[in-house]
Amino acid sequence: MNSILTELQTAQREHLLINLYQTAHDVIYTGYVTELNESGVIMQTFDDAGLQDGLVFLALNVIEAVEFDSDDLDSMAYRIQNAQQAHFVTSLQAPFKFDGQQNLLPQLIQQAIRRQTMLLLVLKDRDLYLEGTIQAQVSGAVDFHVFDKFDYTNQTILSVTTEQIQVVEFLGKELSLEGTLVKSNLVHQVTKQETTTLAMVATLHQAQKKHQLISLSTSDDDDLFFVGWVNTLTNTSVIINLVDMNGQFGGYVLMQLDMLQQVTEISDYLQTIDFFIQRNVVFKQPVLNDERLFDPTVDLFQAVLLQARYFKRIIRVKLSNEDEGLVGVPTDLNTDQLTFKILAGDDEEDLDTVTVPLVAISEIAFDYMDAYLLEQELKETGDL
C-alpha cells in the first residue's frame, strides 16, 4: 500500500492523468487525483468523450495498480483536449469540500447527507453496485436508501458500516439526474413487452408512428439492450436512434428483425430515460447528427456500409452468433460480402482485415460518439 500511496502522491503533485485498477473489480477509473491521504483517494473522473463526469472515492486497499503511461491514457488525454476544443456540453455539480488532513470518507458522507446526493457504493465482499442516498449516520454505520431505476417498487434501506464502503462514485451526470428523478413524483409502471415476432413488429410500427421511446434486446442477457426511437422500419430490418444511459443521443443501430428477442414499450427504466431526456435538451453535443433520414425502400445494410466505406467511417459490426462486435472501417463491399479493417486493440499489430458474408451481419452501430472520437484520433495520426 505504501507504494500505491507514493504513486498517488506523485500523480497529485504533478497533476498527472492516471488509471486506477482495482483488486476485486474490473472497473478502471481514469482521471486526476484531487484529494489524498492514508484514508483513501478522491479522483476527478472523465467519461469516454473526455468530459468531466463526477468524482470517485476509493479506499487505498482496493487499488491494485496506478498506471501513468499507456495508449489508453494517451487516447483519453486527446479526448479531454478535443472535448474542450470542440466545445462539448456538460453540466458540472457544485463540488464537495474536503480537509486533506482528515479522513475523507466521513467528510463525503456528511456532505452527501446534507445535500441528499445520489451515490453509487461498492461494498467489501459484495459484487453489487448500489445506487441511492444516505438517510442518516449513526456511529460507524449509515442508513442507505437504495434506488432501483429499473423497478421503482424495489426500494430498501440497508444499514452499512463505513468499514464496508470501499468505493463511492458521486456528482456524475447519471447519478445527478437520478438525484433529481427521485425527488419527482415516481409512479411504478407494470412492464409491457413483446417476445413474438408478429407482436414485436407491430410494436415497432406503433412506436414509429407515435415517436415512442422503446427498448430492444437481441440477446437472452437482460443486461444487453438498446433504448431509443424507431427511425426507419422495413420488412427485414430497423434503424433505431439510440439514447445513452444519460438520456443523450447515442448514435444509430441497424439490426435484422429476425434477431430481435424482446421489445419493451412500457417500463420504469423507460420512464427513467425519458425523464433524463427531458432534462438533457440543452446538452446536445455539436459533433453528432441525430436528424439523419434513411430510405426504407433500399437495402439498409448495403446503404449504411457503402456510406461508411466512401467516407471512411468507423462502425461496429456484429455477426450472428457472436457476442462481441467488430469495430473498424469497411474497405471493400459487393453484393455478397464485406471486407473490413478491424481496429481490434491498442497496438498496431492488432490491426487486421477480415472478409465476412453480408448475410452473417446481424447488426451495425454507427455515428456514435466513440466512433467519431476514434476517427479524429486516427485521422490526426494519419492512420485513417
PDB file of N, CA and C in Angstrom, residues 18-50:
ATOM      1  N   ILE A  18      -4.142   9.564 -14.763  1.00  0.00           N
ATOM      2  CA  ILE A  18      -3.799   8.191 -14.398  1.00  0.00           C
ATOM      3  C   ILE A  18      -5.006   7.266 -14.559  1.00  0.00           C
ATOM      4  N   ASN A  19      -4.708   5.979 -14.602  1.00  0.00           N
ATOM      5  CA  ASN A  19      -5.711   4.927 -14.487  1.00  0.00           C
ATOM      6  C   ASN A  19      -5.549   4.243 -13.137  1.00  0.00           C
ATOM      7  N   LEU A  20      -6.661   3.996 -12.457  1.00  0.00           N
ATOM      8  CA  LEU A  20      -6.633   3.226 -11.216  1.00  0.00           C
ATOM      9  C   LEU A  20      -7.283   1.870 -11.452  1.00  0.00           C
ATOM     10  N   TYR A  21      -6.534   0.807 -11.169  1.00  0.00           N
ATOM     11  CA  TYR A  21      -7.040  -0.558 -11.303  1.00  0.00           C
ATOM     12  C   TYR A  21      -7.386  -1.096  -9.917  1.00  0.00           C
ATOM     13  N   GLN A  22      -8.507  -1.811  -9.820  1.00  0.00           N
ATOM     14  CA  GLN A  22      -8.963  -2.333  -8.544  1.00  0.00           C
ATOM     15  C   GLN A  22      -8.594  -3.805  -8.385  1.00  0.00           C
ATOM     16  N   THR A  23      -8.499  -4.233  -7.143  1.00  0.00           N
ATOM     17  CA  THR A  23      -8.137  -5.625  -6.863  1.00  0.00           C
ATOM     18  C   THR A  23      -9.286  -6.594  -7.118  1.00  0.00           C
ATOM     19  N   ALA A  24     -10.521  -6.167  -6.851  1.00  0.00           N
ATOM     20  CA  ALA A  24     -11.649  -7.104  -6.899  1.00  0.00           C
ATOM     21  C   ALA A  24     -12.656  -6.805  -7.998  1.00  0.00           C
ATOM     22  N   HIS A  25     -12.503  -5.689  -8.717  1.00  0.00           N
ATOM     23  CA  HIS A  25     -13.486  -5.309  -9.737  1.00  0.00           C
ATOM     24  C   HIS A  25     -12.785  -4.892 -11.015  1.00  0.00           C
ATOM     25  N   ASP A  26     -13.490  -5.041 -12.135  1.00  0.00           N
ATOM     26  CA  ASP A  26     -12.904  -4.746 -13.439  1.00  0.00           C
ATOM     27  C   ASP A  26     -12.982  -3.276 -13.825  1.00  0.00           C
ATOM     28  N   VAL A  27     -13.761  -2.478 -13.099  1.00  0.00           N
ATOM     29  CA  VAL A  27     -13.926  -1.064 -13.459  1.00  0.00           C
ATOM     30  C   VAL A  27     -12.605  -0.322 -13.266  1.00  0.00           C
ATOM     31  N   ILE A  28     -12.185   0.395 -14.302  1.00  0.00           N
ATOM     32  CA  ILE A  28     -10.965   1.209 -14.259  1.00  0.00           C
ATOM     33  C   ILE A  28     -11.368   2.676 -14.211  1.00  0.00           C
ATOM     34  N   TYR A  29     -10.817   3.414 -13.268  1.00  0.00           N
ATOM     35  CA  TYR A  29     -11.123   4.839 -13.150  1.00  0.00           C
ATOM     36  C   TYR A  29      -9.977   5.654 -13.747  1.00  0.00           C
ATOM     37  N   THR A  30     -10.346   6.603 -14.610  1.00  0.00           N
ATOM     38  CA  THR A  30      -9.373   7.455 -15.275  1.00  0.00           C
ATOM     39  C   THR A  30      -9.599   8.906 -14.875  1.00  0.00           C
ATOM     40  N   GLY A  31      -8.544   9.591 -14.470  1.00  0.00           N
ATOM     41  CA  GLY A  31      -8.708  10.991 -14.107  1.00  0.00           C
ATOM     42  C   GLY A  31      -7.530  11.542 -13.337  1.00  0.00           C
ATOM     43  N   TYR A  32      -7.810  12.603 -12.547  1.00  0.00           N
ATOM     44  CA  TYR A  32      -6.773  13.303 -11.789  1.00  0.00           C
ATOM     45  C   TYR A  32      -7.077  13.212 -10.291  1.00  0.00           C
ATOM     46  N   VAL A  33      -6.040  13.012  -9.484  1.00  0.00           N
ATOM     47  CA  VAL A  33      -6.187  12.982  -8.032  1.00  0.00           C
ATOM     48  C   VAL A  33      -6.474  14.391  -7.528  1.00  0.00           C
ATOM     49  N   THR A  34      -7.577  14.535  -6.761  1.00  0.00           N
ATOM     50  CA  THR A  34      -7.917  15.840  -6.188  1.00  0.00           C
ATOM     51  C   THR A  34      -7.686  15.887  -4.684  1.00  0.00           C
ATOM     52  N   GLU A  35      -7.904  14.753  -3.994  1.00  0.00           N
ATOM     53  CA  GLU A  35      -7.696  14.668  -2.551  1.00  0.00           C
ATOM     54  C   GLU A  35      -7.024  13.343  -2.235  1.00  0.00           C
ATOM     55  N   LEU A  36      -6.133  13.371  -1.240  1.00  0.00           N
ATOM     56  CA  LEU A  36      -5.398  12.143  -0.926  1.00  0.00           C
ATOM     57  C   LEU A  36      -4.834  12.185   0.479  1.00  0.00           C
ATOM     58  N   ASN A  37      -5.035  11.100   1.202  1.00  0.00           N
ATOM     59  CA  ASN A  37      -4.297  10.847   2.441  1.00  0.00           C
ATOM     60  C   ASN A  37      -4.354   9.350   2.702  1.00  0.00           C
ATOM     61  N   GLU A  38      -3.905   8.919   3.848  1.00  0.00           N
ATOM     62  CA  GLU A  38      -3.828   7.479   4.110  1.00  0.00           C
ATOM     63  C   GLU A  38      -5.187   6.821   4.251  1.00  0.00           C
ATOM     64  N   SER A  39      -6.265   7.618   4.332  1.00  0.00           N
ATOM     65  CA  SER A  39      -7.607   7.035   4.442  1.00  0.00           C
ATOM     66  C   SER A  39      -8.199   6.701   3.081  1.00  0.00           C
ATOM     67  N   GLY A  40      -7.640   7.267   2.005  1.00  0.00           N
ATOM     68  CA  GLY A  40      -8.165   6.997   0.681  1.00  0.00           C
ATOM     69  C   GLY A  40      -7.811   8.088  -0.300  1.00  0.00           C
ATOM     70  N   VAL A  41      -8.383   7.967  -1.505  1.00  0.00           N
ATOM     71  CA  VAL A  41      -8.112   8.930  -2.566  1.00  0.00           C
ATOM     72  C   VAL A  41      -9.429   9.338  -3.214  1.00  0.00           C
ATOM     73  N   ILE A  42      -9.503  10.593  -3.623  1.00  0.00           N
ATOM     74  CA  ILE A  42     -10.637  11.085  -4.406  1.00  0.00           C
ATOM     75  C   ILE A  42     -10.089  11.553  -5.745  1.00  0.00           C
ATOM     76  N   MET A  43     -10.733  11.092  -6.813  1.00  0.00           N
ATOM     77  CA  MET A  43     -10.243  11.395  -8.149  1.00  0.00           C
ATOM     78  C   MET A  43     -11.359  11.994  -8.996  1.00  0.00           C
ATOM     79  N   GLN A  44     -11.022  13.051  -9.744  1.00  0.00           N
ATOM     80  CA  GLN A  44     -11.930  13.597 -10.750  1.00  0.00           C
ATOM     81  C   GLN A  44     -11.900  12.681 -11.961  1.00  0.00           C
ATOM     82  N   THR A  45     -13.051  12.142 -12.353  1.00  0.00           N
ATOM     83  CA  THR A  45     -13.082  11.178 -13.449  1.00  0.00           C
ATOM     84  C   THR A  45     -13.651  11.810 -14.719  1.00  0.00           C
ATOM     85  N   PHE A  46     -13.440  11.108 -15.832  1.00  0.00           N
ATOM     86  CA  PHE A  46     -13.884  11.584 -17.144  1.00  0.00           C
ATOM     87  C   PHE A  46     -14.630  10.466 -17.860  1.00  0.00           C
ATOM     88  N   ASP A  47     -15.612  10.872 -18.685  1.00  0.00           N
ATOM     89  CA  ASP A  47     -16.323   9.864 -19.465  1.00  0.00           C
ATOM     90  C   ASP A  47     -15.570   9.584 -20.759  1.00  0.00           C
ATOM     91  N   ASP A  48     -16.120   8.699 -21.601  1.00  0.00           N
ATOM     92  CA  ASP A  48     -15.421   8.284 -22.816  1.00  0.00           C
ATOM     93  C   ASP A  48     -15.245   9.423 -23.815  1.00  0.00           C
ATOM     94  N   ALA A  49     -16.060  10.474 -23.680  1.00  0.00           N
ATOM     95  CA  ALA A  49     -15.949  11.608 -24.601  1.00  0.00           C
ATOM     96  C   ALA A  49     -14.914  12.627 -24.149  1.00  0.00           C
ATOM     97  N   GLY A  50     -14.330  12.423 -22.959  1.00  0.00           N
ATOM     98  CA  GLY A  50     -13.331  13.356 -22.450  1.00  0.00           C
ATOM     99  C   GLY A  50     -13.917  14.458 -21.595  1.00  0.00           C
TER     100      GLY A  50
END
